[in-house]
Short mmCIF file of N, CA and C in Angstrom, two decimals:
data_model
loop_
_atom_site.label_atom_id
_atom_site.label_comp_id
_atom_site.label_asym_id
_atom_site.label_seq_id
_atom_site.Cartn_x
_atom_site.Cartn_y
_atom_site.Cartn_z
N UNK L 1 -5.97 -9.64 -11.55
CA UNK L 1 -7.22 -9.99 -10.87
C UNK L 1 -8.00 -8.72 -10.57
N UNK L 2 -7.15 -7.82 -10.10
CA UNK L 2 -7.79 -5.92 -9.45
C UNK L 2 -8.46 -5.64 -10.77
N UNK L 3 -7.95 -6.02 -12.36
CA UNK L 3 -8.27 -5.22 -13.23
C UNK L 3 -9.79 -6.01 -13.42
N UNK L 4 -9.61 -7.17 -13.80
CA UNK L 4 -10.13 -8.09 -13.99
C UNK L 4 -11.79 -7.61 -13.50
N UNK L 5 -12.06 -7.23 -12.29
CA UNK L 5 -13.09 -7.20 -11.30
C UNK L 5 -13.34 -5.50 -11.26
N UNK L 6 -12.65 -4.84 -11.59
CA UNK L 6 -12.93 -3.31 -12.04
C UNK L 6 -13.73 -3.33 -12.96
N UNK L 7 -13.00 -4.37 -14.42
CA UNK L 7 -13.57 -4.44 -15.53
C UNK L 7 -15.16 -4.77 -15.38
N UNK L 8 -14.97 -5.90 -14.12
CA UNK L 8 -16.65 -6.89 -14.38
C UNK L 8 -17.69 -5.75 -13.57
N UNK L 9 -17.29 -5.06 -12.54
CA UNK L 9 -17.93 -4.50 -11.79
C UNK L 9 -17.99 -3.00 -12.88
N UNK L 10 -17.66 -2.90 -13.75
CA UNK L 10 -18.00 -1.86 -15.07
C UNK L 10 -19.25 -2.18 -15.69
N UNK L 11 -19.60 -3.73 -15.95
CA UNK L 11 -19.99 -3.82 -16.72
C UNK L 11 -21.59 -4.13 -16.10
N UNK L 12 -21.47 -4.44 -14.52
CA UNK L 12 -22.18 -4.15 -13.95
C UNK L 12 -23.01 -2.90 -13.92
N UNK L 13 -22.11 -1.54 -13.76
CA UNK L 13 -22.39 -0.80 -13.39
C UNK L 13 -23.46 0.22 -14.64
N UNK L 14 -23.24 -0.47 -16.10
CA UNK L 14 -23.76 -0.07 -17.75
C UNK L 14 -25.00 -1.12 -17.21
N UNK L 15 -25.49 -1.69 -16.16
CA UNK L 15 -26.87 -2.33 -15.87
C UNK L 15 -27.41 -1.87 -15.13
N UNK L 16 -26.68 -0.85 -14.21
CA UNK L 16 -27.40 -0.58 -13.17
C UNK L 16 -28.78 -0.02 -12.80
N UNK L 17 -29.63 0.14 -13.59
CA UNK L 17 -30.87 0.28 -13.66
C UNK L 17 -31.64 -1.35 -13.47
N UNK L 18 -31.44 -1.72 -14.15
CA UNK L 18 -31.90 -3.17 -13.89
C UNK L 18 -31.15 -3.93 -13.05
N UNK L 19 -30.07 -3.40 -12.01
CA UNK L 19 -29.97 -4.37 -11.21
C UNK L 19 -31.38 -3.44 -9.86
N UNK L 20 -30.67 -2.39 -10.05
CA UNK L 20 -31.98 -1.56 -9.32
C UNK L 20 -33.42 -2.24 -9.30
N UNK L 21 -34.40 -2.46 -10.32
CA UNK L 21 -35.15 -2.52 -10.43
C UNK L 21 -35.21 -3.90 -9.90
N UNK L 22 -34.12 -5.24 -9.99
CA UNK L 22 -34.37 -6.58 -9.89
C UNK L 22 -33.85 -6.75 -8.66
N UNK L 23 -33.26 -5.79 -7.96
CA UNK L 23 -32.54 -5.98 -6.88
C UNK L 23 -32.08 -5.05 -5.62
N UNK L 24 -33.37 -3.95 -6.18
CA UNK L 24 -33.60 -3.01 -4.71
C UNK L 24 -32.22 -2.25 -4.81
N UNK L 25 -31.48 -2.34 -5.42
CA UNK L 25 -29.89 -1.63 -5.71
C UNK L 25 -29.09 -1.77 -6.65
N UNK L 26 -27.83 -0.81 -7.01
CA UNK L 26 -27.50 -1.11 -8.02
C UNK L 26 -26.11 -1.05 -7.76
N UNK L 27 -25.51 -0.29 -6.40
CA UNK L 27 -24.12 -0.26 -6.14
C UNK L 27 -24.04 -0.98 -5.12
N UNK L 28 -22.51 -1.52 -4.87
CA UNK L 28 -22.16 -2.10 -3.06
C UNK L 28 -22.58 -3.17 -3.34
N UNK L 29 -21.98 -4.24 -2.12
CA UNK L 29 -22.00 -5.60 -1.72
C UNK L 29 -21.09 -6.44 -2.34
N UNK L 30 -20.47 -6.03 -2.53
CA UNK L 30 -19.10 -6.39 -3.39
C UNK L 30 -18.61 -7.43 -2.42
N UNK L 31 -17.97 -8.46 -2.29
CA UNK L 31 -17.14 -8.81 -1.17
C UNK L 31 -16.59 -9.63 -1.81
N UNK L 32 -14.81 -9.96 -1.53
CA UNK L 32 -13.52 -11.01 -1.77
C UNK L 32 -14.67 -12.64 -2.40
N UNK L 33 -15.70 -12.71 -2.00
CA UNK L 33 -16.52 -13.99 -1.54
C UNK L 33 -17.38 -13.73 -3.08
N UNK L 34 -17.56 -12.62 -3.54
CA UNK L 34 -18.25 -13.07 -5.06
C UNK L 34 -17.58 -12.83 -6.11
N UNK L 35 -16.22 -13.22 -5.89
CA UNK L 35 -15.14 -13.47 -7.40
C UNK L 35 -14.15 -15.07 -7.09
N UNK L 36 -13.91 -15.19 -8.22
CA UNK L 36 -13.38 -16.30 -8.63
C UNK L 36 -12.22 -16.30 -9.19
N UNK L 37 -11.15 -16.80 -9.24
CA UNK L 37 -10.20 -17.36 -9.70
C UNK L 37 -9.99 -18.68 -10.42
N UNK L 38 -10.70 -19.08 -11.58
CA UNK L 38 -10.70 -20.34 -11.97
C UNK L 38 -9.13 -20.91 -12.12
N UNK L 39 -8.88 -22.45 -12.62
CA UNK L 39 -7.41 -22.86 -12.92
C UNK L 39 -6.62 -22.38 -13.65
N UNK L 40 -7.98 -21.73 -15.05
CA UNK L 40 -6.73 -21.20 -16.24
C UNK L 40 -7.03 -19.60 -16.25
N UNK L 41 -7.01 -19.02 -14.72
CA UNK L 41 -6.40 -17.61 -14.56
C UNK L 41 -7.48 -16.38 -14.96
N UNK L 42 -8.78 -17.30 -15.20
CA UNK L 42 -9.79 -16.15 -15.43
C UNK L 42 -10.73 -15.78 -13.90
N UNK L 43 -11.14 -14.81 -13.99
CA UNK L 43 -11.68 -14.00 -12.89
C UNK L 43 -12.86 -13.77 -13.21
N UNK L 44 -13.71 -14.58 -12.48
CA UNK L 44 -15.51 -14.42 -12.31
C UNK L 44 -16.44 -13.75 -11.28
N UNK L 45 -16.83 -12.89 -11.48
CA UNK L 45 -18.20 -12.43 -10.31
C UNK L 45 -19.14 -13.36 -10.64
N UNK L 46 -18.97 -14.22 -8.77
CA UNK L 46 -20.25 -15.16 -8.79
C UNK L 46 -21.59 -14.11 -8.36
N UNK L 47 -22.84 -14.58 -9.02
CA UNK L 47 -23.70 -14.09 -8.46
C UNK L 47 -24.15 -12.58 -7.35
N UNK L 48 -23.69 -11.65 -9.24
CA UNK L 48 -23.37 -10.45 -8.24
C UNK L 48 -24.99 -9.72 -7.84
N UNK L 49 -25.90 -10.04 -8.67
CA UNK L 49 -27.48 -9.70 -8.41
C UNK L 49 -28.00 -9.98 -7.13
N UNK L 50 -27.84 -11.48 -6.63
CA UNK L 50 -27.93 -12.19 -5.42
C UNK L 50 -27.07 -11.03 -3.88
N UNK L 51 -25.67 -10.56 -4.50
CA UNK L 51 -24.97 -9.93 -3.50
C UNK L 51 -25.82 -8.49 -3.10
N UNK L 52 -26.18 -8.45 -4.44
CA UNK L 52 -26.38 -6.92 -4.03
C UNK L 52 -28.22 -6.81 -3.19
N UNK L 53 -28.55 -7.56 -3.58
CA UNK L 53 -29.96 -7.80 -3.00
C UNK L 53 -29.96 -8.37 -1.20
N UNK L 54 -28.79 -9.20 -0.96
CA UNK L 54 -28.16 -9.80 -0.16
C UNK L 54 -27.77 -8.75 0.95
N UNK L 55 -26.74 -7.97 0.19
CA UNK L 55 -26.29 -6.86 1.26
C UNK L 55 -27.59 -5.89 2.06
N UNK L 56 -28.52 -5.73 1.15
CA UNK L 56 -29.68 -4.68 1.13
C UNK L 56 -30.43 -5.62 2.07
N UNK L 57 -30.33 -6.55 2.91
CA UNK L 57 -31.04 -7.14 3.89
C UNK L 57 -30.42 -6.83 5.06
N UNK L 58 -30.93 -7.01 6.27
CA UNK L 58 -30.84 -7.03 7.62
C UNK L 58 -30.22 -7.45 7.91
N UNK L 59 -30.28 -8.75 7.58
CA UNK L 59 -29.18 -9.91 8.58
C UNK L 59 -28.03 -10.09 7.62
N UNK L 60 -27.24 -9.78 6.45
CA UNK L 60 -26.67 -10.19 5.68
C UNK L 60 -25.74 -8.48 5.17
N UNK L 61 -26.81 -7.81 5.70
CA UNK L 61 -26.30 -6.20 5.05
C UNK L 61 -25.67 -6.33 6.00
N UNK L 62 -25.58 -6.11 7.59
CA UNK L 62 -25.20 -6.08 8.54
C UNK L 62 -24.00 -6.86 9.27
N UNK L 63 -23.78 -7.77 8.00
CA UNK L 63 -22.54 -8.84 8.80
C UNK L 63 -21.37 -8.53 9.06
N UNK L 64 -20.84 -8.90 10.14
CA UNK L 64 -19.50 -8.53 9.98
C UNK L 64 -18.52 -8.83 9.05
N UNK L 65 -19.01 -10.05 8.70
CA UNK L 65 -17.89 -10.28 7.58
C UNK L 65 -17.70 -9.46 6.40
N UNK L 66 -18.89 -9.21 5.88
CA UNK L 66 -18.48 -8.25 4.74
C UNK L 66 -18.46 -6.70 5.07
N UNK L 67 -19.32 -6.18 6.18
CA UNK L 67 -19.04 -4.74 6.17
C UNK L 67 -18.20 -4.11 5.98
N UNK L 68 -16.82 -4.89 6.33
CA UNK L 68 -15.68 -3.86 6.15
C UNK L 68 -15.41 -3.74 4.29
N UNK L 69 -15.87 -4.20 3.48
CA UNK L 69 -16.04 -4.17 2.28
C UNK L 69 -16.55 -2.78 1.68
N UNK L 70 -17.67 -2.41 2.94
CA UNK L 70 -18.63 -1.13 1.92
C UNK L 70 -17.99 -0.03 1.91
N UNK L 71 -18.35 0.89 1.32
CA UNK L 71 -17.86 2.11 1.33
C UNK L 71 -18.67 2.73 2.23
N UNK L 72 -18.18 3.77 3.25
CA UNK L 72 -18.47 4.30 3.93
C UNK L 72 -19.92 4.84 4.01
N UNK L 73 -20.59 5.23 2.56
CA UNK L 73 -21.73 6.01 2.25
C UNK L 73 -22.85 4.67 2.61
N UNK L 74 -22.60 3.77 2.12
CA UNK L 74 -23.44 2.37 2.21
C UNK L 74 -23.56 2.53 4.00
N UNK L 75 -22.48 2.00 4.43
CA UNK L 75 -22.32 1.68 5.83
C UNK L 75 -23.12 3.00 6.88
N UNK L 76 -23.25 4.31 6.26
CA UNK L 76 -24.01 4.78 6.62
C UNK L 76 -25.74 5.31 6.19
N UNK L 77 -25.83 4.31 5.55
CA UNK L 77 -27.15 3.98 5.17
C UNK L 77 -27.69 4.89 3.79
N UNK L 78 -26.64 5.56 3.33
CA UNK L 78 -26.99 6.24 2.36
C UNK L 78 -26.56 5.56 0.87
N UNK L 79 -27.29 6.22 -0.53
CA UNK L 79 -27.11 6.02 -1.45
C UNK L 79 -25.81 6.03 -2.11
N UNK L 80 -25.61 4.93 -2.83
CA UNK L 80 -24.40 4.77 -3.27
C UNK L 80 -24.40 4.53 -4.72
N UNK L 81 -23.15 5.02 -5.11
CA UNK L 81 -23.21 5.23 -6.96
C UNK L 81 -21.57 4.19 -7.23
N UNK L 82 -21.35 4.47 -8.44
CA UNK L 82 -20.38 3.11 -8.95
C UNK L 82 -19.29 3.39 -8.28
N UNK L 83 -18.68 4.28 -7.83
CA UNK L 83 -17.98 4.74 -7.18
C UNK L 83 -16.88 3.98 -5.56
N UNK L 84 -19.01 3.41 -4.84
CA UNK L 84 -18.75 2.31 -3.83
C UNK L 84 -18.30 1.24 -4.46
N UNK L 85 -18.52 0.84 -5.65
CA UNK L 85 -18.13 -0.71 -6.11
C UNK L 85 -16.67 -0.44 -6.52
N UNK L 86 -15.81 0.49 -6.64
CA UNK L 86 -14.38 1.20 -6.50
C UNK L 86 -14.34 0.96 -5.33
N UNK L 87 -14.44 1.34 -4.44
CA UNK L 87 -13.96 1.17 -2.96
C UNK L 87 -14.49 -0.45 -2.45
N UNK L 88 -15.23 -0.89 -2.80
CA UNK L 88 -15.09 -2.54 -2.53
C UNK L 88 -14.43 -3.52 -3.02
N UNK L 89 -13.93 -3.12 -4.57
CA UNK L 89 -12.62 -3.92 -4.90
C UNK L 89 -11.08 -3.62 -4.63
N UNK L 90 -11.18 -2.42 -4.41
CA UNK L 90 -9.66 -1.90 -3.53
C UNK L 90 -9.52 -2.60 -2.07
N UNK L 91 -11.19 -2.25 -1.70
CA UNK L 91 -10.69 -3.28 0.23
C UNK L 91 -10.57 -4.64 -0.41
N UNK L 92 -10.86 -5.14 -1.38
CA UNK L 92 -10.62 -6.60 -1.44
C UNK L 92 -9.49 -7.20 -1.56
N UNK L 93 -8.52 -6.13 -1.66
CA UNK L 93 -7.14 -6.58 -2.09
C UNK L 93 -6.08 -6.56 -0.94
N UNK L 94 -6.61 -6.13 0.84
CA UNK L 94 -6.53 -5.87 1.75
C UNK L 94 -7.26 -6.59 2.67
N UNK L 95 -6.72 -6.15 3.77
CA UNK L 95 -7.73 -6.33 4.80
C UNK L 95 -9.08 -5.48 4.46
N UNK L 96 -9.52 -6.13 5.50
CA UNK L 96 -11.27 -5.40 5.69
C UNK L 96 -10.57 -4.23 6.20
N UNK L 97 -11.46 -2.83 6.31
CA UNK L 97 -11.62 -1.64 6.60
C UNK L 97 -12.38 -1.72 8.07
N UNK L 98 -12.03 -1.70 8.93
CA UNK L 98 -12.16 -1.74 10.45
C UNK L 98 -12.68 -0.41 10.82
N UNK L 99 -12.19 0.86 10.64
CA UNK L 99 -12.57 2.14 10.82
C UNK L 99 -11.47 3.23 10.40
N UNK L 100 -11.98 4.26 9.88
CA UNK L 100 -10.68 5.14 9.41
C UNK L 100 -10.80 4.92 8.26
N UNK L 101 -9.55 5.83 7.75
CA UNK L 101 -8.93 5.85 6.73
C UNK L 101 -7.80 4.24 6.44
N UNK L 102 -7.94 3.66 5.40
CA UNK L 102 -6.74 3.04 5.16
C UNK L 102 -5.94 3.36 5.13
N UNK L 103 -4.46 2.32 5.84
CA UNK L 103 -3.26 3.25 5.22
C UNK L 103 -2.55 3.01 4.11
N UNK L 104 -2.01 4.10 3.36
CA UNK L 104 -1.60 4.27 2.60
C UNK L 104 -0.41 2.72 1.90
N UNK L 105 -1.07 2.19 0.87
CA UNK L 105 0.05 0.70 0.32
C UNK L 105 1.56 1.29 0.66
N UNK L 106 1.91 2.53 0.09
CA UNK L 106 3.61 3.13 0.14
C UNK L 106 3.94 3.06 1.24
N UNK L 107 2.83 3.05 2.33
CA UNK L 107 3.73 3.48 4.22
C UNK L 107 3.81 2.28 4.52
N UNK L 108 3.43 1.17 3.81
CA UNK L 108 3.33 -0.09 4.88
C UNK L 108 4.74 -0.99 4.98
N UNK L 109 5.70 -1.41 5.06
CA UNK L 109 6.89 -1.85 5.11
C UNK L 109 6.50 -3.51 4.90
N UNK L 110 6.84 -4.24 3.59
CA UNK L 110 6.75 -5.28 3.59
C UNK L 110 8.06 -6.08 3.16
N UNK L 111 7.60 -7.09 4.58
CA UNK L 111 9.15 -7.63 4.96
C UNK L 111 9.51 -8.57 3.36
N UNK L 112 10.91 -8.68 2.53
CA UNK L 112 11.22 -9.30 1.58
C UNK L 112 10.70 -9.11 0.41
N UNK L 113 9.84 -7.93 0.48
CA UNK L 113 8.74 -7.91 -0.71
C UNK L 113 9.43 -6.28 -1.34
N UNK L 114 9.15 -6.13 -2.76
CA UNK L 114 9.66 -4.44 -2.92
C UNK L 114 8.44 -3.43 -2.50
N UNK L 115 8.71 -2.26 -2.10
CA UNK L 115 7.88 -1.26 -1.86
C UNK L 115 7.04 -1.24 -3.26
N UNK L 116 5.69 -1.00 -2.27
CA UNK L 116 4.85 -0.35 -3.65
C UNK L 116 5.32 1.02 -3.99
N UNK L 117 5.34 1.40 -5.07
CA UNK L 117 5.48 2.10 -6.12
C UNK L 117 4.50 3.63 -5.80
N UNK L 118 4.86 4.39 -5.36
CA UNK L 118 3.99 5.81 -4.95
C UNK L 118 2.87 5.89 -6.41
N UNK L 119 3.27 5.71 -7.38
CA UNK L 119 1.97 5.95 -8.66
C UNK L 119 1.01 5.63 -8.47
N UNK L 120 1.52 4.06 -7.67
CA UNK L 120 0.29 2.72 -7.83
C UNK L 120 -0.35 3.44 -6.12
N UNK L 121 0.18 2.88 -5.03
CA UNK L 121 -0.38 3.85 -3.81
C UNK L 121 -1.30 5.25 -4.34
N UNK L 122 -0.85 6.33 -5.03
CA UNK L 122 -1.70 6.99 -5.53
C UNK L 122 -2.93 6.63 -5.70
N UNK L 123 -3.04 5.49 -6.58
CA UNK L 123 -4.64 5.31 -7.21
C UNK L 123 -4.90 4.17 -6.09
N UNK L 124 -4.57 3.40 -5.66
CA UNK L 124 -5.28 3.01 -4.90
C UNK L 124 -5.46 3.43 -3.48
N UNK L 125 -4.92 4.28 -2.85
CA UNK L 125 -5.66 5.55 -2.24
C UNK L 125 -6.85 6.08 -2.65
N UNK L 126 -6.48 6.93 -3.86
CA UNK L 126 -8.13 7.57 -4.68
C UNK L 126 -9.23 6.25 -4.51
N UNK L 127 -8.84 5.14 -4.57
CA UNK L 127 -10.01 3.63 -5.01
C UNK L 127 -10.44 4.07 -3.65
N UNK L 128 -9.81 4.14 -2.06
CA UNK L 128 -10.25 4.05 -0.64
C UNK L 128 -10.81 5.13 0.00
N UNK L 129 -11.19 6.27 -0.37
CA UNK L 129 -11.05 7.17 -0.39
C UNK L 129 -12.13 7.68 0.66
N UNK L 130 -12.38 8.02 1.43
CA UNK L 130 -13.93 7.85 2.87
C UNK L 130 -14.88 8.64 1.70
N UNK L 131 -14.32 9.94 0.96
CA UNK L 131 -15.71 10.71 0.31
C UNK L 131 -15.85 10.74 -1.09
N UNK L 132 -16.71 9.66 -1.37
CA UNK L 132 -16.94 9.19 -2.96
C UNK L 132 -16.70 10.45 -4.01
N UNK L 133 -16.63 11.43 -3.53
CA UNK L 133 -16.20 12.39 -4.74
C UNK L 133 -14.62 12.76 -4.85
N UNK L 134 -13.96 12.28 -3.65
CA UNK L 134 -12.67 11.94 -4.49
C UNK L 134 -12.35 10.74 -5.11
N UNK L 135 -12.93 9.44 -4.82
CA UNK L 135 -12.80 8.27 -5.31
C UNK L 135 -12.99 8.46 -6.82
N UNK L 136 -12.50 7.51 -8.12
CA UNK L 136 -12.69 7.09 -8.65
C UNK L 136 -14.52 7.15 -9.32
N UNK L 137 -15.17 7.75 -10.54
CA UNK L 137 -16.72 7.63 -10.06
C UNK L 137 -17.01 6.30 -10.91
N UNK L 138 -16.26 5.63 -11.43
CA UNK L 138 -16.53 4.45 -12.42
C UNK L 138 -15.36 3.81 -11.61
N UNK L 139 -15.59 2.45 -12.11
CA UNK L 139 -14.98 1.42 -11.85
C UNK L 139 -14.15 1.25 -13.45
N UNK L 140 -14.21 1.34 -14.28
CA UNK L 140 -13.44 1.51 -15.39
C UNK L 140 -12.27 2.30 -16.00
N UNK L 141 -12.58 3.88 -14.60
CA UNK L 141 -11.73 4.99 -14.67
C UNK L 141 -10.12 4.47 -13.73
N UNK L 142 -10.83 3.60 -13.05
CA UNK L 142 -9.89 3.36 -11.66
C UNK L 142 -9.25 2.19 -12.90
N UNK L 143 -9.55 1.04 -13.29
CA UNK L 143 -8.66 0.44 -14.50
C UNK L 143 -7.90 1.10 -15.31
N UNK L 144 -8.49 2.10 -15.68
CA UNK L 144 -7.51 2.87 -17.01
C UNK L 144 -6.22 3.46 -15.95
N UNK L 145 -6.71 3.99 -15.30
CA UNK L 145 -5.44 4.59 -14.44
C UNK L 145 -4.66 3.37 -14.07
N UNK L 146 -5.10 2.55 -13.55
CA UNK L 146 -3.92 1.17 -13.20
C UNK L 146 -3.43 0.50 -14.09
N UNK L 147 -3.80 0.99 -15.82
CA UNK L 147 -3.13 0.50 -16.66
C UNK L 147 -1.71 1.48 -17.25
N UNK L 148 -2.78 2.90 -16.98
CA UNK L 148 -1.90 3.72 -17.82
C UNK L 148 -0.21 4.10 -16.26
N UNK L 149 -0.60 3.15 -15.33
CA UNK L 149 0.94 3.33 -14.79
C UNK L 149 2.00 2.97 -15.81
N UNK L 150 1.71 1.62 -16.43
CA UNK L 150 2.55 0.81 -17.33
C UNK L 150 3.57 0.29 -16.79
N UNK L 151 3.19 -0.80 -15.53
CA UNK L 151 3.26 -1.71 -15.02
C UNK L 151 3.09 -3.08 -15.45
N UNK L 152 4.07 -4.42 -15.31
CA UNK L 152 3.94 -5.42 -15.86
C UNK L 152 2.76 -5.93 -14.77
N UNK L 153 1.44 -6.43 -15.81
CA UNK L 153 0.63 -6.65 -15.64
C UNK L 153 0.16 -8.23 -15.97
N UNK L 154 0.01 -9.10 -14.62
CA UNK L 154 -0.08 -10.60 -15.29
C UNK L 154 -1.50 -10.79 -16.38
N UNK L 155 -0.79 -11.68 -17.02
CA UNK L 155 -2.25 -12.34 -18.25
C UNK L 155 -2.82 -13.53 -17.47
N UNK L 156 -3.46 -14.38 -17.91
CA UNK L 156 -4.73 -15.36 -17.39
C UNK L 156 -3.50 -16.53 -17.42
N UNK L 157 -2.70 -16.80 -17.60
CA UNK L 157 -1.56 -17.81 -17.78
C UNK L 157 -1.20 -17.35 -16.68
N UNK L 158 -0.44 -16.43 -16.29
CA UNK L 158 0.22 -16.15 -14.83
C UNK L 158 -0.29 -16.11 -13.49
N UNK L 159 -1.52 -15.73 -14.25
CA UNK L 159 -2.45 -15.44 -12.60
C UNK L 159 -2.74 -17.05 -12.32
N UNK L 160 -2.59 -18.15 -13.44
CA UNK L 160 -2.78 -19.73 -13.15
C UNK L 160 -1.79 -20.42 -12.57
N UNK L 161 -1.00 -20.07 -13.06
CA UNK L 161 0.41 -19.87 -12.82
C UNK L 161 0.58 -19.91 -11.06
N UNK L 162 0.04 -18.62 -10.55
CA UNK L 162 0.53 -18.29 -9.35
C UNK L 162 -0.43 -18.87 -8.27
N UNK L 163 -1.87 -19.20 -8.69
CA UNK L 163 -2.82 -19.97 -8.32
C UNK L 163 -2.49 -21.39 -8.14
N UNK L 164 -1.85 -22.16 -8.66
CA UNK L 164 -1.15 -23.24 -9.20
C UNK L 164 -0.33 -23.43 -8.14
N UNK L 165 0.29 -22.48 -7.44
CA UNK L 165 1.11 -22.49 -6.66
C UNK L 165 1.38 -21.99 -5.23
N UNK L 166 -0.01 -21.86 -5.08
CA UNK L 166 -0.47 -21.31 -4.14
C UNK L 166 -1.27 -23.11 -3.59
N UNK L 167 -2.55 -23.25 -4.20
CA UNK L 167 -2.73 -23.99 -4.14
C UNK L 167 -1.93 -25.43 -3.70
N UNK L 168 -0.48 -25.42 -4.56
CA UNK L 168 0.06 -26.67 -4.78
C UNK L 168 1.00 -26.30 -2.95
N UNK L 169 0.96 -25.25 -2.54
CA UNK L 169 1.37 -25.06 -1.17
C UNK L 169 0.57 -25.74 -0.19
N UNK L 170 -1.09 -25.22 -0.36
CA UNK L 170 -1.99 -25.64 0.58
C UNK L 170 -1.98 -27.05 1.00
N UNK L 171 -1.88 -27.71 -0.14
CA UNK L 171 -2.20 -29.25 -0.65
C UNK L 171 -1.24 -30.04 0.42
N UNK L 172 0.01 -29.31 -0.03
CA UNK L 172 1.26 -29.61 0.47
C UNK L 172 1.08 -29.80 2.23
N UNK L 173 0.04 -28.84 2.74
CA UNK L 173 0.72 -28.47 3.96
C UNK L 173 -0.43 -29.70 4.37
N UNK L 174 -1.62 -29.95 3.49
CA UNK L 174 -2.65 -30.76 4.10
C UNK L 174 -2.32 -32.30 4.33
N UNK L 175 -1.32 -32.48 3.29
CA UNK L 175 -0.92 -33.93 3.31
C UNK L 175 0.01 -34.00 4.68
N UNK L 176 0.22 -33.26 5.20
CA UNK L 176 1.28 -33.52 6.12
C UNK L 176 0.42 -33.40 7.37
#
């Protein structure tokens, strides 16, 4: 799904002149809320033109709900390059960013689950990074690195798979 939305927010980013021009911006506004998970495991940015025009307003730039999404440079009112759209799909895979630095995936102790992997913590550190010039400056660079760990990586079957079953939990808990 992480790659998935690196990839789309790449392909974004080979427009970014014309999202500029159609949309007052061309980086940021990323939020958990404009991707998709369809049944058979593919991963969609809904209406990412709308987001980014969206964020660049008053009442909507300002929300709490998504702020913790931006990258720091946004949140302080300054210009942002592809870099922020790296740091808005890394917080998406997390909590929101409250203040600070994130901490590090390797320090966090998760109960029954295996430790992340210091390689992978590596880059997604660099993805969180408070000063866009250590981050990642593409959203495509931050993919290649999360590929070239060479990590088993789910396909569009698994990610349905696990959706499938996630879902078939919810369902579960509603009938009752």
């Amino acid at each position: 799904i992480t790659l998935d939305l690196l990839e789309g927010m790449a392909a974004l980013s080979e427009r970014a002149d014309a999202l500029a021009e159609h949309c007052g911006r061309s980086h940021g506004g990323m939020t958990p809320d404009h991707a998709i998970v369809t049944e058979d495991g593919v991963v969609a940015l809904l209406e990412p033109g709308l987001g980014l025009a969206l964020s660049a307003s008053d009442v909507w730039g300002k929300h709490a709900k998504r702020l913790g999404y931006d990258a720091p440079e946004i949140m302080a009112g300054e210009s942002a390059d592809a870099s922020a759209d790296v740091f808005a799909v890394a917080r998406s895979l997390g909590k929101r960013l409250e203040r600070g630095d994130a901490p590090r995936a390797d320090g966090q102790k998760r109960i029954g689950k295996e430790d992340v992997p210091k390689e992978l913590a590596d880059v997604l550190a660099r993805c969180l990074a408070l000063d866009p010039a250590e981050r990642f400056a593409l959203p495509q660079e931050a993919a290649d690195a999360l590929r070239s760990l060479g990590m088993d990586i789910a396909d569009e079957a698994a990610v349905a798979e696990l959706l499938g079953a996630v879902m078939g939990r919810k369902e579960a808990r509603r009938s009752v």
